[in-house]
Amino acid sequence: MKFNRRAFIKAAAIAPAATLPFVSCSENYSSTGDNKSVLRADFSKLKNMTADVKPISREERQSRISKAQELMRENKVDALFLEPGTSMKYFLDFDFFLSERMVAAVIPSSGDVMYICPKFEEDKVGELVKFGSEIRTWEEHESPYAVVKGILSDKIGRTGTLGIEERCRFFLYDGIKKEASGFNYVLGDPITAGCRMYKSAAEIALMQKANDITIEAYKVLFDSLYEGMSQDDFREIASQAHKALGANGSIGANFGEWTAFPHGSSKVQYLKEGDVVLADGGCTIEGYKSDISRTIVFGQPTDRHKEVWNLAKEAQTAAFELAKNQGVKCEDLDAVARKVISDGGFGPDYKYFSHRLGHGIGMDGHEWTNLVRGNDTPLAKGMCFSNEPGIYIVGEFGVRVEDCMYVGENGPVYFSQPSPSIEEPFA
């Protein structure tokens, strides 16, 4: 398929109206007088896709707390300290804004969760607490670190080991450590990652929904490309399409030579005929993410475009096929994809494929664990990754194909089906 405005209008003329979620025609554009165009898009044909979404149940969160406590005992960690963020949401279904004032939770290796907050926030925090019930507070002139020490003393004693969640801000860790100096402090990853790395069926379903929605948003985007389109136009269409489909999401893009930067350029860009378009983004459903990249050409792809794109696709396929084997490690997938690209003339090593093959994904867009050299973690049921080989040729263009996958009962399963070709972004 050739992606340009003329091709889309022709398709619109012969396709059933129900299949056209986006209307693109001459009256949909207006000049701003500075060689830019403003897109007026009609998203009325898009339907909310979230009616069947099932949030994570209370029972599942309770099982997460129990598993965390089991992992604490296995790792000789007496308690886990969390502040608001995805881990606190994951375990406790608790969400609160971050400020200089401590709002936090302590999950002991046995017993109930306890919370810390400023006295004036106690009622608000109390409304949000769903697991445990005790909230200990501090007045503005008092030390929240002394409150944490009191909890540790009551739950553990004068000494022990406290796990600190990896995204906890340093000043909180530092304050607790100074106040409760008799404790040993360790990174909480064996507990947090030990739970979050392995997704349940309910989590997989939420991620599947997020990916399904993002694919539909991509279809709107690629049907609405036009000469002179800016990156801001592109992102706005993506945002509005996701919203119409029932999600908060974003997709960014770079055009032409700037696609050779894996995460794009800060330079203002306007789409023109013959440009490679490298788009990347996703959305969030009940806290769970999608992440999909697509590379196409606005116009007719050249043989060079096809050669590079096909090699990236071959690398993606090689990694997926290897993941079907027993005993495969995370680093093995990176190695097999990197070999395909190097053997295809775009090596050695990181020269053109300049990043790891993939990252973990779940409640965070990037989380444990990565498909990267040196990571000997074996693949296991419930793990979720991006599979995103790229080839970036500075001064020419770049290509990335990215679809996320999870390890199912019988091997890897894609959340989004990979593109068949540079001219066919959707399977």
Coordinates of C-alpha atoms in Angstrom, one line a residue:
M1 CA 0.0 0.0 0.0
K2 CA 1.2 3.5 -0.8
F3 CA 0.6 5.8 2.1
N4 CA -0.4 9.2 0.8
R5 CA -3.5 11.4 0.7
R6 CA -4.5 10.5 -2.8
A7 CA -4.4 6.8 -2.1
F8 CA -6.5 7.2 0.9
I9 CA -9.2 9.3 -0.8
K10 CA -9.4 6.7 -3.6
A11 CA -9.8 3.9 -0.9
A12 CA -12.5 6.0 0.8
A13 CA -14.5 6.3 -2.4
I14 CA -14.8 2.5 -2.7
A15 CA -14.8 1.3 0.9
P16 CA -18.0 0.8 3.0
A17 CA -18.6 3.8 5.3
A18 CA -18.5 1.6 8.3
T19 CA -14.9 0.7 7.8
L20 CA -13.7 4.3 7.7
P21 CA -13.0 5.5 11.2
F22 CA -11.4 8.6 9.8
V23 CA -12.4 11.0 7.1
S24 CA -9.6 12.7 5.2
C25 CA -10.3 15.1 2.3
S26 CA -9.4 18.5 1.1
E27 CA -11.9 20.3 3.4
N28 CA -10.2 18.7 6.4
Y29 CA -7.2 21.0 6.1
S30 CA -6.7 24.7 6.5
S31 CA -3.7 26.8 6.1
T32 CA -2.3 28.7 9.0
G33 CA -0.4 31.0 6.7
D34 CA 3.1 29.8 7.7
N35 CA 3.3 26.6 5.5
K36 CA 1.7 24.5 8.2
S37 CA -1.6 22.7 8.0
V38 CA -4.1 22.1 10.8
L39 CA -6.0 18.8 10.7
R40 CA -9.7 18.7 11.4
A41 CA -10.4 15.1 12.0
D42 CA -13.7 13.3 12.4
F43 CA -13.5 10.5 15.0
S44 CA -17.2 9.9 15.2
K45 CA -16.9 6.4 13.6
L46 CA -14.6 5.2 16.4
K47 CA -16.3 3.3 19.2
N48 CA -15.2 2.8 22.8
M49 CA -13.5 -0.6 23.1
T50 CA -13.4 -0.8 26.9
A51 CA -16.9 -1.9 27.9
D52 CA -15.6 -5.5 28.6
V53 CA -12.5 -4.5 30.6
K54 CA -12.3 -6.2 34.0
P55 CA -10.1 -4.5 36.6
I56 CA -7.7 -6.4 38.8
S57 CA -9.8 -8.0 41.6
R58 CA -9.2 -7.5 45.3
E59 CA -8.5 -11.2 45.6
E60 CA -5.7 -11.0 43.1
R61 CA -4.1 -8.0 44.9
Q62 CA -4.4 -9.9 48.2
S63 CA -2.5 -12.8 46.5
R64 CA 0.2 -10.4 45.4
I65 CA 0.7 -9.2 49.0
S66 CA 0.9 -12.8 50.1
K67 CA 3.5 -13.6 47.4
A68 CA 5.5 -10.5 48.3
Q69 CA 5.6 -11.6 51.9
E70 CA 6.7 -15.1 50.9
L71 CA 9.5 -13.6 48.8
M72 CA 10.5 -11.4 51.7
R73 CA 10.9 -14.4 53.9
E74 CA 12.9 -16.3 51.2
N75 CA 15.2 -13.3 50.8
K76 CA 15.5 -12.6 54.5
V77 CA 13.8 -9.2 54.1
D78 CA 11.7 -8.1 57.1
A79 CA 9.6 -5.4 55.4
L80 CA 9.2 -3.5 52.1
F81 CA 8.9 0.2 52.0
L82 CA 6.8 1.7 49.1
E83 CA 5.8 5.2 48.2
P84 CA 3.2 6.1 45.6
G85 CA 3.9 4.7 42.1
T86 CA 3.2 1.6 40.1
S87 CA 4.4 -0.9 42.7
M88 CA 2.2 0.6 45.4
K89 CA -0.7 0.5 42.9
Y90 CA 0.2 -3.0 42.0
F91 CA 0.1 -4.4 45.5
L92 CA -2.3 -2.1 47.4
D93 CA -4.4 -0.4 44.7
F94 CA -3.3 2.8 46.3
D95 CA -2.5 5.9 44.2
F96 CA -1.4 9.3 45.6
F97 CA 0.5 12.3 44.3
L98 CA 4.2 12.7 45.2
S99 CA 5.4 15.8 47.1
E100 CA 8.1 16.6 49.6
R101 CA 5.9 15.2 52.3
M102 CA 6.1 11.4 52.8
V103 CA 3.1 9.3 52.0
A104 CA 4.1 5.7 52.1
A105 CA 3.3 2.1 53.1
V106 CA 5.2 -0.6 54.8
I107 CA 4.4 -4.2 54.0
P108 CA 5.9 -6.5 56.7
S109 CA 7.0 -10.0 56.0
S110 CA 4.0 -11.1 58.1
G111 CA 1.0 -9.2 59.3
D112 CA -1.0 -6.2 58.0
V113 CA 0.2 -3.3 55.8
M114 CA 0.7 0.0 57.6
Y115 CA 0.6 3.5 56.1
I116 CA 2.4 6.8 56.9
C117 CA 1.1 10.2 55.9
P118 CA 0.9 13.8 57.2
K119 CA -1.8 14.3 59.9
F120 CA -3.8 16.7 57.7
E121 CA -4.0 14.0 54.9
E122 CA -5.1 11.2 57.2
D123 CA -8.8 11.3 56.2
K124 CA -8.0 11.5 52.5
V125 CA -5.5 8.6 52.8
G126 CA -8.0 6.7 54.8
E127 CA -10.4 6.8 51.9
L128 CA -7.8 5.2 49.6
V129 CA -6.7 2.4 51.9
K130 CA -8.0 -1.0 50.8
F131 CA -5.5 -3.4 52.5
G132 CA -4.6 -3.0 56.2
S133 CA -6.2 -0.3 58.2
E134 CA -3.6 1.4 60.4
I135 CA -2.3 4.8 59.4
R136 CA 0.4 6.5 61.4
T137 CA 0.8 10.2 61.0
W138 CA 3.2 13.1 61.6
E139 CA 2.5 16.8 62.2
E140 CA 4.3 19.4 60.1
H141 CA 7.0 20.0 62.7
E142 CA 7.6 16.3 63.3
S143 CA 9.7 13.7 61.5
P144 CA 8.1 11.1 59.2
Y145 CA 11.2 9.1 59.5
A146 CA 10.6 8.6 63.2
V147 CA 7.1 7.3 62.3
V148 CA 8.7 4.7 60.0
K149 CA 11.2 3.8 62.7
G150 CA 8.3 3.3 65.1
I151 CA 6.5 0.9 62.6
L152 CA 9.7 -1.1 62.1
S153 CA 10.3 -1.3 65.9
D154 CA 6.8 -2.5 66.5
K155 CA 6.7 -5.0 63.6
I156 CA 10.3 -6.2 63.5
G157 CA 12.3 -4.9 66.4
R158 CA 15.4 -2.8 66.7
T159 CA 17.3 -4.4 63.9
G160 CA 16.4 -6.2 60.7
T161 CA 16.4 -5.7 56.9
L162 CA 14.2 -3.2 55.0
G163 CA 13.7 -3.5 51.3
I164 CA 13.3 -0.2 49.5
E165 CA 11.4 -0.1 46.2
E166 CA 13.7 0.9 43.4
R167 CA 11.8 4.1 42.4
C168 CA 11.7 5.4 46.0
R169 CA 13.2 8.9 46.1
F170 CA 16.6 9.1 47.7
F171 CA 15.8 11.6 50.3
L172 CA 13.2 9.3 51.8
Y173 CA 15.6 6.3 51.9
D174 CA 18.3 8.6 53.3
G175 CA 16.0 9.9 56.1
I176 CA 14.8 6.5 57.1
K177 CA 18.4 5.1 57.2
K178 CA 19.6 7.9 59.4
E179 CA 16.7 7.6 61.8
A180 CA 16.6 3.7 61.9
S181 CA 20.4 3.2 61.7
G182 CA 20.3 -0.3 63.2
F183 CA 18.6 -1.7 60.1
N184 CA 20.1 -3.1 57.0
Y185 CA 18.8 -1.6 53.7
V186 CA 18.5 -3.5 50.5
L187 CA 16.9 -2.9 47.1
G188 CA 13.4 -4.3 47.0
D189 CA 13.6 -5.7 43.5
P190 CA 13.7 -9.4 44.5
I191 CA 10.2 -8.8 45.9
T192 CA 8.7 -6.2 43.5
A193 CA 10.2 -7.7 40.3
G194 CA 9.7 -11.2 41.7
C195 CA 6.0 -10.5 41.7
R196 CA 5.5 -8.0 38.8
M197 CA 7.6 -9.8 36.2
Y198 CA 5.2 -12.7 35.9
K199 CA 1.8 -11.5 34.7
S200 CA -1.5 -13.2 35.5
A201 CA -4.2 -14.0 33.1
A202 CA -6.1 -10.8 34.2
E203 CA -3.0 -8.7 33.6
I204 CA -2.5 -10.3 30.1
A205 CA -6.1 -9.5 29.2
L206 CA -5.6 -5.8 30.1
M207 CA -2.4 -5.6 28.1
Q208 CA -4.1 -7.3 25.2
K209 CA -6.9 -4.7 25.3
A210 CA -4.4 -1.9 25.4
N211 CA -2.6 -3.3 22.3
D212 CA -5.9 -3.8 20.4
I213 CA -6.8 -0.2 21.0
T214 CA -3.4 1.1 19.9
I215 CA -3.5 -0.8 16.7
E216 CA -6.9 0.8 15.9
A217 CA -5.4 4.2 16.7
Y218 CA -2.5 3.4 14.3
K219 CA -5.0 2.6 11.5
V220 CA -6.5 6.1 11.9
L221 CA -3.1 7.7 11.9
F222 CA -1.8 6.0 8.8
D223 CA -5.0 6.7 7.0
S224 CA -4.7 10.4 7.7
L225 CA -1.1 11.2 6.7
Y226 CA -0.7 14.2 4.5
E227 CA 1.9 16.4 3.0
G228 CA 3.1 19.0 5.4
M229 CA 1.8 17.2 8.5
S230 CA 3.8 18.1 11.6
Q231 CA 4.8 15.8 14.5
D232 CA 2.4 17.7 16.7
D233 CA -0.4 17.0 14.2
F234 CA 0.5 13.3 14.3
R235 CA 0.5 13.2 18.1
E236 CA -2.8 15.0 18.3
I237 CA -4.5 12.6 16.0
A238 CA -3.1 9.7 18.0
S239 CA -4.3 11.2 21.3
Q240 CA -7.8 11.9 20.0
A241 CA -8.1 8.5 18.4
H242 CA -7.1 6.7 21.6
K243 CA -9.5 8.8 23.6
A244 CA -12.4 7.9 21.2
L245 CA -11.5 4.3 21.6
G246 CA -11.7 4.6 25.4
A247 CA -8.0 5.0 26.5
N248 CA -5.4 7.6 27.3
G249 CA -2.6 7.1 24.8
S250 CA 0.0 8.8 22.6
I251 CA 2.0 7.9 19.5
G252 CA 4.9 10.0 18.3
A253 CA 6.7 9.9 15.0
N254 CA 9.8 11.1 13.2
F255 CA 10.1 11.6 9.5
G256 CA 12.8 11.1 6.9
E257 CA 16.4 11.2 8.0
W258 CA 15.4 11.8 11.6
T259 CA 14.1 8.3 11.8
A260 CA 17.8 7.3 12.1
F261 CA 17.6 8.5 15.7
P262 CA 16.1 5.6 17.7
H263 CA 14.1 8.0 19.9
G264 CA 13.8 10.7 17.3
S265 CA 15.0 14.2 17.0
S266 CA 13.9 17.4 18.7
K267 CA 13.9 19.2 15.4
V268 CA 10.6 20.3 14.0
Q269 CA 9.6 18.1 11.1
Y270 CA 7.0 18.2 8.3
L271 CA 6.1 15.2 6.3
K272 CA 6.9 15.0 2.6
E273 CA 6.5 12.5 -0.1
G274 CA 9.1 9.7 0.1
D275 CA 9.7 10.1 3.8
V276 CA 10.1 7.1 6.1
V277 CA 7.8 7.4 9.0
L278 CA 8.9 5.7 12.3
A279 CA 6.1 5.9 14.8
D280 CA 6.1 4.6 18.4
G281 CA 3.6 4.7 21.2
G282 CA 0.8 3.1 23.2
C283 CA -1.9 3.6 25.8
T284 CA -2.9 2.5 29.3
I285 CA -5.8 0.3 30.3
E286 CA -6.4 -0.1 34.1
G287 CA -2.8 0.8 34.6
Y288 CA -1.4 -1.6 32.0
K289 CA 0.6 -0.5 28.9
S290 CA 0.9 -1.2 25.2
D291 CA 3.9 -0.3 23.2
I292 CA 4.0 -0.7 19.4
S293 CA 6.3 0.7 16.7
R294 CA 5.5 0.8 13.0
T295 CA 7.7 2.0 10.1
I296 CA 6.2 2.8 6.8
V297 CA 7.0 5.1 3.8
F298 CA 4.8 8.1 2.9
G299 CA 4.7 7.4 -0.8
Q300 CA 6.4 4.5 -2.6
P301 CA 9.1 2.6 -0.7
T302 CA 12.4 2.2 -2.5
D303 CA 14.3 -1.0 -2.8
R304 CA 16.7 0.3 -0.1
H305 CA 13.8 0.9 2.2
K306 CA 12.5 -2.6 1.6
E307 CA 15.9 -4.2 2.1
V308 CA 16.4 -2.6 5.5
W309 CA 12.8 -3.1 6.7
N310 CA 12.8 -6.8 5.7
L311 CA 16.1 -7.4 7.6
A312 CA 14.6 -5.9 10.8
K313 CA 11.5 -8.1 10.3
E314 CA 13.7 -11.2 9.9
A315 CA 15.5 -10.4 13.1
Q316 CA 12.2 -9.9 15.0
T317 CA 10.9 -13.3 13.6
A318 CA 14.2 -15.0 14.6
A319 CA 13.9 -13.9 18.2
F320 CA 10.2 -14.9 18.4
E321 CA 11.0 -18.4 17.0
L322 CA 13.8 -18.9 19.4
A323 CA 11.6 -18.0 22.3
K324 CA 9.6 -21.2 21.5
N325 CA 12.4 -23.3 22.8
Q326 CA 12.8 -24.6 26.3
G327 CA 15.6 -23.1 28.5
V328 CA 16.1 -20.0 26.4
K329 CA 17.5 -17.0 28.3
C330 CA 16.7 -13.3 27.7
E331 CA 20.1 -12.6 26.3
D332 CA 19.7 -15.4 23.7
L333 CA 16.9 -13.5 22.0
D334 CA 19.0 -10.4 21.7
A335 CA 21.9 -12.4 20.3
V336 CA 19.9 -14.1 17.6
A337 CA 18.3 -10.9 16.4
R338 CA 21.6 -9.0 16.5
K339 CA 23.3 -11.8 14.4
V340 CA 20.6 -11.6 11.7
I341 CA 21.2 -7.8 11.4
S342 CA 25.0 -8.1 11.5
D343 CA 25.0 -11.0 9.0
G344 CA 22.8 -8.8 6.7
G345 CA 25.5 -6.2 6.4
F346 CA 24.5 -3.9 9.3
G347 CA 27.1 -4.7 11.9
P348 CA 29.1 -5.2 13.8
D349 CA 27.2 -5.5 17.0
Y350 CA 25.6 -2.2 18.0
K351 CA 26.8 -0.1 15.0
Y352 CA 23.4 0.1 13.3
F353 CA 21.2 -1.9 15.8
S354 CA 22.2 0.4 18.6
H355 CA 19.9 -0.7 21.5
R356 CA 18.9 -3.9 23.2
L357 CA 16.2 -6.1 21.5
G358 CA 13.5 -5.5 24.1
H359 CA 12.4 -4.4 27.5
G360 CA 9.9 -5.8 30.0
I361 CA 6.5 -4.2 30.0
G362 CA 3.4 -4.1 32.3
M363 CA 2.3 -1.3 34.5
D364 CA 5.4 0.6 33.4
G365 CA 6.3 1.0 29.8
H366 CA 9.8 -0.2 30.6
E367 CA 10.1 -2.7 33.5
W368 CA 11.7 -6.0 34.4
T369 CA 13.3 -7.8 32.6
N370 CA 15.2 -6.8 29.5
L371 CA 16.2 -8.8 26.4
V372 CA 19.8 -7.8 26.5
R373 CA 23.3 -9.2 26.5
G374 CA 24.3 -10.4 30.0
N375 CA 20.8 -11.1 31.2
D376 CA 20.7 -14.8 31.8
T377 CA 17.2 -14.9 33.2
P378 CA 15.3 -17.8 31.6
L379 CA 12.0 -17.1 29.9
A380 CA 9.1 -18.1 32.0
K381 CA 5.3 -18.1 31.8
G382 CA 3.8 -14.7 32.3
M383 CA 6.9 -12.6 31.3
C384 CA 6.1 -9.8 28.9
F385 CA 8.6 -8.1 26.5
S386 CA 8.9 -5.8 23.6
N387 CA 10.5 -7.5 20.5
E388 CA 11.9 -4.4 18.7
P389 CA 15.0 -4.8 16.5
G390 CA 16.0 -1.6 14.7
I391 CA 18.4 -0.5 12.0
Y392 CA 19.4 3.1 12.1
I393 CA 21.5 4.6 9.2
V394 CA 22.4 8.2 10.1
G395 CA 22.0 10.5 7.2
E396 CA 19.5 8.2 5.5
F397 CA 16.7 6.7 7.6
G398 CA 15.9 4.3 10.3
V399 CA 13.6 1.3 10.7
R400 CA 12.2 -0.3 13.8
V401 CA 9.6 -3.1 14.0
E402 CA 8.1 -3.5 17.5
D403 CA 5.4 -5.7 18.8
C404 CA 5.1 -6.9 22.4
M405 CA 4.7 -10.5 23.4
Y406 CA 4.1 -12.6 26.5
V407 CA 5.3 -16.1 27.4
G408 CA 2.2 -18.3 27.5
E409 CA 1.6 -21.9 28.5
N410 CA 2.9 -23.2 25.1
G411 CA 5.5 -20.5 24.3
P412 CA 5.5 -16.9 23.1
V413 CA 2.3 -15.1 22.0
Y414 CA 2.2 -11.7 20.4
F415 CA -0.1 -9.0 21.7
S416 CA -0.1 -7.2 18.3
Q417 CA 0.5 -9.1 15.1
P418 CA 3.7 -8.0 13.3
S419 CA 3.5 -6.1 10.1
P420 CA 3.7 -8.3 7.0
S421 CA 5.7 -5.7 5.1
I422 CA 6.8 -2.1 5.0
E423 CA 3.7 -1.5 2.7
E424 CA 1.4 -3.5 5.0
P425 CA 1.7 -2.3 8.6
F426 CA -1.2 -4.4 9.8
A427 CA -1.6 -8.1 9.7

